[in-house]
């Protein structure tokens, strides 16, 4: 079962939702770690052009990140360090952890300069490398107006030795972790066919280069299992999806899903005649 179900009992809102994070909790390993690490290694080897993107400007911060990450593993996850390899330092780092890793460098604006993203949720890393935060989020409805300035300011202000985290979720038709593309069409079928996908994202600054490391940890659970565990799950899910603006519903691939779920919920709670 997944450790986070970030559904709020309120209308949908586009917000940063950042919380301070204790550095000891920067990275997470769970009982699936070995299979996830094996999948990551396979994707790096077989799909390298789609999961690894590296600019020259990302090399020094990636070397710094590998050192910071190894120290972190030694201290908080002993036994997870692994032997040194000869690949790019970000790829070495990404082979050791369940998180995807992105290195953001401050130039004219914050730009993505190195990334290993094995588990994208319907976006293409090749289109994002070198892009600014605003360009990366170009397809996200409302980002420019409500999040553009606050996110840029947050990146400028992240203090050394501090970390932050946020959660993001969506519904997909597949439990696959590597979803590099796909129509943003609403999932077909019903709750029993859907998967609730959560991203736990963290942010921290590297002390020497000043670059910001953005990590994405992806968790997936059957929506029906979450509904069985929490009797309010479907109701809150419906409220969240139905209250999102139409452009956001289209972007997330939710159009019509809330109505379908709500109709089913009403039908199943109607007393038998
Ligand atoms: C505080 C910082 C950030 C906030 C508040 C934020 C917020 C968001 C939001 C609201 C979305 C829409 C997706 C959804 O809700 O499911 C999104 C998508 C996305 N974000 Fe961020 N984000 C942040 C940082 C970053 C960083 C540092 C990267 C660097 C790689 C990034 C990469 C993306 C990508 C690739 C997408 C998908 C865009 C697409 O559909 O093409 N985000 N982000």
mmCIF file of C-alpha atoms and ligand atoms in Angstrom:
data_model
loop_
_atom_site.group_PDB
_atom_site.id
_atom_site.type_symbol
_atom_site.label_atom_id
_atom_site.label_comp_id
_atom_site.label_asym_id
_atom_site.label_seq_id
_atom_site.Cartn_x
_atom_site.Cartn_y
_atom_site.Cartn_z
ATOM 1 C CA UNK A 1 0.000 0.000 0.000
ATOM 2 C CA UNK A 2 1.245 3.515 -0.714
ATOM 3 C CA UNK A 3 2.329 5.807 2.137
ATOM 4 C CA UNK A 4 0.630 8.987 0.833
ATOM 5 C CA UNK A 5 -2.910 9.676 -0.355
ATOM 6 C CA UNK A 6 -2.889 13.450 -0.809
ATOM 7 C CA UNK A 7 -6.598 14.083 -1.315
ATOM 8 C CA UNK A 8 -7.824 17.243 0.372
ATOM 9 C CA UNK A 9 -11.351 17.626 1.742
ATOM 10 C CA UNK A 10 -11.807 20.879 -0.125
ATOM 11 C CA UNK A 11 -12.123 22.130 -3.684
ATOM 12 C CA UNK A 12 -9.245 21.580 -6.081
ATOM 13 C CA UNK A 13 -6.574 24.267 -5.933
ATOM 14 C CA UNK A 14 -3.333 24.801 -7.803
ATOM 15 C CA UNK A 15 -0.817 25.536 -5.085
ATOM 16 C CA UNK A 16 2.785 24.943 -4.104
ATOM 17 C CA UNK A 17 1.872 22.924 -1.013
ATOM 18 C CA UNK A 18 5.466 22.900 0.197
ATOM 19 C CA UNK A 19 6.408 21.568 3.599
ATOM 20 C CA UNK A 20 9.774 21.534 5.356
ATOM 21 C CA UNK A 21 11.498 18.159 5.212
ATOM 22 C CA UNK A 22 13.966 16.728 7.678
ATOM 23 C CA UNK A 23 17.096 15.887 5.714
ATOM 24 C CA UNK A 24 17.151 12.402 7.244
ATOM 25 C CA UNK A 25 13.901 11.742 5.302
ATOM 26 C CA UNK A 26 15.166 13.040 1.937
ATOM 27 C CA UNK A 27 15.025 9.631 0.215
ATOM 28 C CA UNK A 28 12.694 6.692 0.776
ATOM 29 C CA UNK A 29 13.234 2.956 0.323
ATOM 30 C CA UNK A 30 10.444 0.427 0.703
ATOM 31 C CA UNK A 31 9.907 -3.305 0.389
ATOM 32 C CA UNK A 32 9.790 -3.014 -3.428
ATOM 33 C CA UNK A 33 13.195 -1.337 -3.578
ATOM 34 C CA UNK A 34 15.056 -4.192 -5.280
ATOM 35 C CA UNK A 35 12.540 -4.563 -8.115
ATOM 36 C CA UNK A 36 12.290 -0.791 -8.572
ATOM 37 C CA UNK A 37 16.091 -0.450 -8.710
ATOM 38 C CA UNK A 38 16.250 -3.304 -11.246
ATOM 39 C CA UNK A 39 13.594 -1.605 -13.405
ATOM 40 C CA UNK A 40 15.490 1.688 -13.218
ATOM 41 C CA UNK A 41 18.719 -0.030 -14.286
ATOM 42 C CA UNK A 42 16.911 -1.680 -17.209
ATOM 43 C CA UNK A 43 15.392 1.592 -18.373
ATOM 44 C CA UNK A 44 18.729 3.399 -18.104
ATOM 45 C CA UNK A 45 20.349 0.687 -20.225
ATOM 46 C CA UNK A 46 17.578 0.130 -22.798
ATOM 47 C CA UNK A 47 15.792 3.502 -22.981
ATOM 48 C CA UNK A 48 18.699 5.793 -22.210
ATOM 49 C CA UNK A 49 17.783 8.455 -24.780
ATOM 50 C CA UNK A 50 14.373 8.871 -23.150
ATOM 51 C CA UNK A 51 15.276 8.653 -19.457
ATOM 52 C CA UNK A 52 18.663 10.391 -19.290
ATOM 53 C CA UNK A 53 19.244 14.017 -20.362
ATOM 54 C CA UNK A 54 22.523 15.775 -19.626
ATOM 55 C CA UNK A 55 23.870 19.229 -20.426
ATOM 56 C CA UNK A 56 27.478 20.228 -19.831
ATOM 57 C CA UNK A 57 26.335 22.801 -17.233
ATOM 58 C CA UNK A 58 24.889 19.978 -15.146
ATOM 59 C CA UNK A 59 28.118 18.002 -14.783
ATOM 60 C CA UNK A 60 29.719 19.757 -11.782
ATOM 61 C CA UNK A 61 26.482 19.843 -9.740
ATOM 62 C CA UNK A 62 25.866 16.181 -10.634
ATOM 63 C CA UNK A 63 29.313 15.272 -9.245
ATOM 64 C CA UNK A 64 28.475 17.218 -6.106
ATOM 65 C CA UNK A 65 25.085 15.515 -5.869
ATOM 66 C CA UNK A 66 26.607 12.041 -6.149
ATOM 67 C CA UNK A 67 28.900 12.846 -3.187
ATOM 68 C CA UNK A 68 26.042 14.274 -1.094
ATOM 69 C CA UNK A 69 23.832 11.304 -1.935
ATOM 70 C CA UNK A 70 26.498 8.736 -1.069
ATOM 71 C CA UNK A 71 27.094 10.446 2.287
ATOM 72 C CA UNK A 72 23.355 10.479 2.902
ATOM 73 C CA UNK A 73 23.020 6.757 2.114
ATOM 74 C CA UNK A 74 25.958 5.860 4.365
ATOM 75 C CA UNK A 75 24.389 7.754 7.229
ATOM 76 C CA UNK A 76 20.678 7.020 6.836
ATOM 77 C CA UNK A 77 20.456 3.894 4.662
ATOM 78 C CA UNK A 78 23.604 1.897 5.388
ATOM 79 C CA UNK A 79 24.310 -0.838 2.842
ATOM 80 C CA UNK A 80 22.672 1.044 -0.042
ATOM 81 C CA UNK A 81 25.789 2.838 -1.324
ATOM 82 C CA UNK A 82 26.849 0.382 -4.036
ATOM 83 C CA UNK A 83 30.292 0.224 -5.672
ATOM 84 C CA UNK A 84 31.564 3.238 -7.648
ATOM 85 C CA UNK A 85 30.813 3.101 -11.384
ATOM 86 C CA UNK A 86 32.162 4.923 -14.421
ATOM 87 C CA UNK A 87 28.984 6.454 -15.872
ATOM 88 C CA UNK A 88 27.951 10.112 -15.607
ATOM 89 C CA UNK A 89 27.659 10.943 -11.871
ATOM 90 C CA UNK A 90 23.918 11.653 -12.113
ATOM 91 C CA UNK A 91 23.334 8.252 -13.718
ATOM 92 C CA UNK A 92 25.437 6.626 -10.991
ATOM 93 C CA UNK A 93 23.319 8.421 -8.386
ATOM 94 C CA UNK A 94 20.052 7.473 -10.084
ATOM 95 C CA UNK A 95 20.983 3.785 -10.053
ATOM 96 C CA UNK A 96 21.241 3.840 -6.241
ATOM 97 C CA UNK A 97 17.822 5.246 -5.334
ATOM 98 C CA UNK A 98 14.138 4.794 -6.096
ATOM 99 C CA UNK A 99 13.774 8.541 -6.811
ATOM 100 C CA UNK A 100 14.118 10.232 -10.184
ATOM 101 C CA UNK A 101 16.702 13.018 -10.020
ATOM 102 C CA UNK A 102 16.709 16.460 -11.673
ATOM 103 C CA UNK A 103 19.413 19.117 -11.348
ATOM 104 C CA UNK A 104 18.258 22.729 -11.705
ATOM 105 C CA UNK A 105 20.937 25.398 -12.305
ATOM 106 C CA UNK A 106 20.482 29.165 -11.830
ATOM 107 C CA UNK A 107 21.469 30.971 -15.028
ATOM 108 C CA UNK A 108 19.301 33.726 -16.563
ATOM 109 C CA UNK A 109 16.535 31.681 -14.885
ATOM 110 C CA UNK A 110 16.392 28.264 -13.226
ATOM 111 C CA UNK A 111 17.073 25.690 -15.948
ATOM 112 C CA UNK A 112 16.986 21.895 -16.027
ATOM 113 C CA UNK A 113 20.590 20.914 -16.759
ATOM 114 C CA UNK A 114 20.744 17.217 -15.881
ATOM 115 C CA UNK A 115 18.072 14.627 -15.260
ATOM 116 C CA UNK A 116 17.436 10.927 -14.946
ATOM 117 C CA UNK A 117 13.676 10.415 -15.033
ATOM 118 C CA UNK A 118 12.725 6.748 -15.390
ATOM 119 C CA UNK A 119 9.144 7.274 -14.247
ATOM 120 C CA UNK A 120 7.670 10.272 -16.113
ATOM 121 C CA UNK A 121 3.917 10.705 -15.961
ATOM 122 C CA UNK A 122 3.014 11.463 -19.600
ATOM 123 C CA UNK A 123 5.799 13.905 -20.446
ATOM 124 C CA UNK A 124 8.933 13.721 -22.545
ATOM 125 C CA UNK A 125 12.244 14.499 -20.855
ATOM 126 C CA UNK A 126 13.894 15.287 -24.203
ATOM 127 C CA UNK A 127 11.604 18.310 -24.555
ATOM 128 C CA UNK A 128 12.476 19.654 -21.102
ATOM 129 C CA UNK A 129 16.268 19.536 -20.873
ATOM 130 C CA UNK A 130 17.728 23.053 -20.865
ATOM 131 C CA UNK A 131 14.295 24.604 -20.295
ATOM 132 C CA UNK A 132 13.363 27.100 -17.583
ATOM 133 C CA UNK A 133 10.837 26.272 -14.856
ATOM 134 C CA UNK A 134 8.216 28.288 -16.745
ATOM 135 C CA UNK A 135 8.970 26.569 -20.054
ATOM 136 C CA UNK A 136 8.902 23.117 -18.425
ATOM 137 C CA UNK A 137 5.451 23.881 -17.045
ATOM 138 C CA UNK A 138 4.160 25.385 -20.326
ATOM 139 C CA UNK A 139 1.406 22.728 -20.726
ATOM 140 C CA UNK A 140 0.160 23.125 -17.133
ATOM 141 C CA UNK A 141 -3.002 25.303 -17.145
ATOM 142 C CA UNK A 142 -2.741 28.180 -14.680
ATOM 143 C CA UNK A 143 0.936 27.568 -13.802
ATOM 144 C CA UNK A 144 2.246 30.814 -15.307
ATOM 145 C CA UNK A 145 -0.398 32.952 -13.581
ATOM 146 C CA UNK A 146 -0.496 31.343 -10.137
ATOM 147 C CA UNK A 147 2.777 29.483 -9.671
ATOM 148 C CA UNK A 148 5.340 31.039 -12.060
ATOM 149 C CA UNK A 149 6.627 33.781 -9.724
ATOM 150 C CA UNK A 150 6.241 31.895 -6.389
ATOM 151 C CA UNK A 151 8.112 28.818 -7.670
ATOM 152 C CA UNK A 152 10.975 30.933 -9.100
ATOM 153 C CA UNK A 153 11.186 32.849 -5.801
ATOM 154 C CA UNK A 154 11.139 29.617 -3.809
ATOM 155 C CA UNK A 155 14.081 28.244 -5.806
ATOM 156 C CA UNK A 156 16.055 31.471 -5.141
ATOM 157 C CA UNK A 157 15.358 31.244 -1.419
ATOM 158 C CA UNK A 158 15.885 27.555 -0.545
ATOM 159 C CA UNK A 159 18.410 27.755 2.256
ATOM 160 C CA UNK A 160 21.482 25.585 2.432
ATOM 161 C CA UNK A 161 20.994 22.601 4.735
ATOM 162 C CA UNK A 162 17.209 22.764 4.354
ATOM 163 C CA UNK A 163 14.840 20.657 2.274
ATOM 164 C CA UNK A 164 11.178 20.819 1.286
ATOM 165 C CA UNK A 165 8.633 18.420 -0.113
ATOM 166 C CA UNK A 166 5.255 18.347 -1.802
ATOM 167 C CA UNK A 167 2.850 15.753 -3.166
ATOM 168 C CA UNK A 168 1.065 15.491 -6.472
ATOM 169 C CA UNK A 169 -1.465 12.894 -7.658
ATOM 170 C CA UNK A 170 -3.458 11.696 -10.628
ATOM 171 C CA UNK A 171 -5.475 8.743 -11.910
ATOM 172 C CA UNK A 172 -4.135 6.535 -14.687
ATOM 173 C CA UNK A 173 -5.272 3.399 -16.456
ATOM 174 C CA UNK A 174 -1.951 1.669 -15.934
ATOM 175 C CA UNK A 175 0.207 0.625 -12.971
ATOM 176 C CA UNK A 176 3.323 1.013 -15.155
ATOM 177 C CA UNK A 177 5.926 3.390 -13.739
ATOM 178 C CA UNK A 178 7.503 4.340 -17.094
ATOM 179 C CA UNK A 179 4.757 6.345 -18.827
ATOM 180 C CA UNK A 180 6.650 8.688 -21.168
ATOM 181 C CA UNK A 181 3.685 9.511 -23.369
ATOM 182 C CA UNK A 182 0.016 8.886 -23.731
ATOM 183 C CA UNK A 183 -3.081 10.786 -24.549
ATOM 184 C CA UNK A 184 -4.422 12.833 -21.733
ATOM 185 C CA UNK A 185 -7.738 11.168 -22.379
ATOM 186 C CA UNK A 186 -9.857 10.217 -19.406
ATOM 187 C CA UNK A 187 -9.220 6.644 -18.334
ATOM 188 C CA UNK A 188 -11.859 4.268 -19.652
ATOM 189 C CA UNK A 189 -13.640 1.753 -17.493
ATOM 190 C CA UNK A 190 -14.290 2.143 -13.824
ATOM 191 C CA UNK A 191 -12.640 2.489 -10.440
ATOM 192 C CA UNK A 192 -11.664 -1.184 -10.571
ATOM 193 C CA UNK A 193 -9.538 -0.471 -13.684
ATOM 194 C CA UNK A 194 -7.763 2.635 -12.386
ATOM 195 C CA UNK A 195 -4.590 3.384 -10.502
ATOM 196 C CA UNK A 196 -3.928 6.252 -8.134
ATOM 197 C CA UNK A 197 -0.481 7.663 -8.840
ATOM 198 C CA UNK A 198 1.308 9.841 -6.297
ATOM 199 C CA UNK A 199 4.539 11.784 -6.697
ATOM 200 C CA UNK A 200 6.499 12.689 -3.586
ATOM 201 C CA UNK A 201 8.734 15.539 -4.704
ATOM 202 C CA UNK A 202 11.643 17.011 -2.734
ATOM 203 C CA UNK A 203 13.832 20.084 -3.183
ATOM 204 C CA UNK A 204 17.234 20.880 -1.670
ATOM 205 C CA UNK A 205 20.172 23.099 -2.522
ATOM 206 C CA UNK A 206 23.696 21.790 -3.067
ATOM 207 C CA UNK A 207 26.081 23.871 -0.949
ATOM 208 C CA UNK A 208 29.003 24.275 -3.393
ATOM 209 C CA UNK A 209 27.370 24.757 -6.791
ATOM 210 C CA UNK A 210 24.154 26.340 -5.468
ATOM 211 C CA UNK A 211 22.183 24.083 -7.825
ATOM 212 C CA UNK A 212 18.821 22.717 -6.648
ATOM 213 C CA UNK A 213 18.153 18.984 -6.642
ATOM 214 C CA UNK A 214 14.558 18.047 -7.414
ATOM 215 C CA UNK A 215 13.632 14.428 -6.667
ATOM 216 C CA UNK A 216 10.468 12.619 -7.723
ATOM 217 C CA UNK A 217 9.415 9.411 -6.006
ATOM 218 C CA UNK A 218 6.465 7.689 -7.676
ATOM 219 C CA UNK A 219 3.985 5.487 -5.842
ATOM 220 C CA UNK A 220 1.111 3.628 -7.513
ATOM 221 C CA UNK A 221 -1.861 1.833 -5.920
ATOM 222 C CA UNK A 222 -5.071 0.313 -7.225
ATOM 223 C CA UNK A 223 -7.833 2.900 -6.780
ATOM 224 C CA UNK A 224 -10.175 0.113 -5.665
ATOM 225 C CA UNK A 225 -7.765 -0.888 -2.876
ATOM 226 C CA UNK A 226 -7.684 2.693 -1.590
ATOM 227 C CA UNK A 227 -11.488 2.830 -1.730
ATOM 228 C CA UNK A 228 -11.707 -0.416 0.241
ATOM 229 C CA UNK A 229 -9.358 0.967 2.893
ATOM 230 C CA UNK A 230 -11.021 4.368 3.244
ATOM 231 C CA UNK A 231 -14.812 4.702 2.857
ATOM 232 C CA UNK A 232 -14.433 8.439 2.049
ATOM 233 C CA UNK A 233 -11.864 7.929 -0.724
ATOM 234 C CA UNK A 234 -14.275 7.949 -3.673
ATOM 235 C CA UNK A 235 -16.291 10.889 -2.411
ATOM 236 C CA UNK A 236 -13.201 13.054 -1.884
ATOM 237 C CA UNK A 237 -11.752 11.935 -5.229
ATOM 238 C CA UNK A 238 -14.968 12.911 -7.025
ATOM 239 C CA UNK A 239 -15.053 16.317 -5.280
ATOM 240 C CA UNK A 240 -11.444 17.044 -6.173
ATOM 241 C CA UNK A 241 -11.822 16.139 -9.831
ATOM 242 C CA UNK A 242 -15.202 17.803 -10.290
ATOM 243 C CA UNK A 243 -14.038 21.077 -8.705
ATOM 244 C CA UNK A 244 -10.933 21.447 -10.916
ATOM 245 C CA UNK A 245 -11.269 24.015 -13.718
ATOM 246 C CA UNK A 246 -12.143 22.425 -17.104
ATOM 247 C CA UNK A 247 -8.667 23.158 -18.534
ATOM 248 C CA UNK A 248 -7.067 21.368 -15.572
ATOM 249 C CA UNK A 249 -9.487 18.450 -15.938
ATOM 250 C CA UNK A 250 -8.492 18.149 -19.595
ATOM 251 C CA UNK A 251 -4.763 18.408 -18.761
ATOM 252 C CA UNK A 252 -4.973 15.780 -16.043
ATOM 253 C CA UNK A 253 -7.132 13.501 -18.190
ATOM 254 C CA UNK A 254 -10.044 13.688 -15.761
ATOM 255 C CA UNK A 255 -12.795 15.016 -18.022
ATOM 256 C CA UNK A 256 -16.020 13.115 -17.332
ATOM 257 C CA UNK A 257 -14.428 10.782 -14.768
ATOM 258 C CA UNK A 258 -16.002 12.437 -11.706
ATOM 259 C CA UNK A 259 -19.469 12.208 -13.271
ATOM 260 C CA UNK A 260 -18.990 8.529 -14.083
ATOM 261 C CA UNK A 261 -17.816 7.744 -10.558
ATOM 262 C CA UNK A 262 -20.562 9.776 -8.952
ATOM 263 C CA UNK A 263 -23.279 8.061 -11.030
ATOM 264 C CA UNK A 264 -21.940 4.672 -9.983
ATOM 265 C CA UNK A 265 -21.716 5.683 -6.356
ATOM 266 C CA UNK A 266 -25.352 6.867 -6.390
ATOM 267 C CA UNK A 267 -26.481 3.672 -8.130
ATOM 268 C CA UNK A 268 -24.716 1.423 -5.634
ATOM 269 C CA UNK A 269 -25.996 3.339 -2.582
ATOM 270 C CA UNK A 270 -29.640 3.323 -3.852
ATOM 271 C CA UNK A 271 -31.732 0.917 -1.749
ATOM 272 C CA UNK A 272 -32.976 -2.185 -3.608
ATOM 273 C CA UNK A 273 -36.594 -2.073 -4.585
HETATM 274 C C1 LIG B 1 7.723 24.096 -6.114
HETATM 275 C C2 LIG B 1 8.038 23.631 -7.299
HETATM 276 C C3 LIG B 1 7.062 23.045 -8.281
HETATM 277 C C4 LIG B 1 5.701 23.127 -8.337
HETATM 278 C C5 LIG B 1 4.763 23.850 -7.361
HETATM 279 C C6 LIG B 1 5.271 22.384 -9.500
HETATM 280 C C7 LIG B 1 3.962 22.210 -9.891
HETATM 281 C C8 LIG B 1 3.538 21.454 -10.939
HETATM 282 C C9 LIG B 1 2.162 21.206 -11.281
HETATM 283 C C10 LIG B 1 0.969 21.760 -10.521
HETATM 284 C C11 LIG B 1 2.146 20.425 -12.362
HETATM 285 C C12 LIG B 1 0.902 19.888 -13.059
HETATM 286 C C13 LIG B 1 0.876 18.400 -12.943
HETATM 287 C C14 LIG B 1 -0.096 17.860 -12.011
HETATM 288 O O1 LIG B 1 -0.651 18.578 -11.172
HETATM 289 O O2 LIG B 1 -0.285 16.637 -12.094
HETATM 290 C C15 LIG B 1 3.506 20.152 -12.731
HETATM 291 C C16 LIG B 1 3.894 19.400 -13.800
HETATM 292 C C17 LIG B 1 5.203 19.194 -14.150
HETATM 293 N N1 LIG B 1 6.313 19.602 -13.449
HETATM 294 FE FE1 LIG B 1 6.346 20.745 -11.812
HETATM 295 N N2 LIG B 1 6.362 21.879 -10.132
HETATM 296 C C18 LIG B 1 7.473 22.262 -9.428
HETATM 297 C C19 LIG B 1 8.781 21.975 -9.735
HETATM 298 C C20 LIG B 1 9.193 21.291 -10.827
HETATM 299 C C21 LIG B 1 10.562 21.079 -11.195
HETATM 300 C C22 LIG B 1 11.796 21.566 -10.444
HETATM 301 C C23 LIG B 1 10.568 20.369 -12.328
HETATM 302 C C24 LIG B 1 11.827 19.957 -13.041
HETATM 303 C C25 LIG B 1 11.962 18.969 -13.851
HETATM 304 C C26 LIG B 1 9.174 20.105 -12.684
HETATM 305 C C27 LIG B 1 8.732 19.371 -13.762
HETATM 306 C C28 LIG B 1 7.417 19.188 -14.130
HETATM 307 C C29 LIG B 1 7.011 18.481 -15.327
HETATM 308 C C30 LIG B 1 7.935 17.859 -16.364
HETATM 309 C C31 LIG B 1 5.629 18.485 -15.348
HETATM 310 C C32 LIG B 1 4.739 17.907 -16.453
HETATM 311 C C33 LIG B 1 4.637 18.974 -17.530
HETATM 312 C C34 LIG B 1 3.984 18.471 -18.790
HETATM 313 O O3 LIG B 1 2.845 18.007 -18.716
HETATM 314 O O4 LIG B 1 4.624 18.581 -19.855
HETATM 315 N N3 LIG B 1 8.377 20.673 -11.739
HETATM 316 N N4 LIG B 1 4.349 20.797 -11.846
#
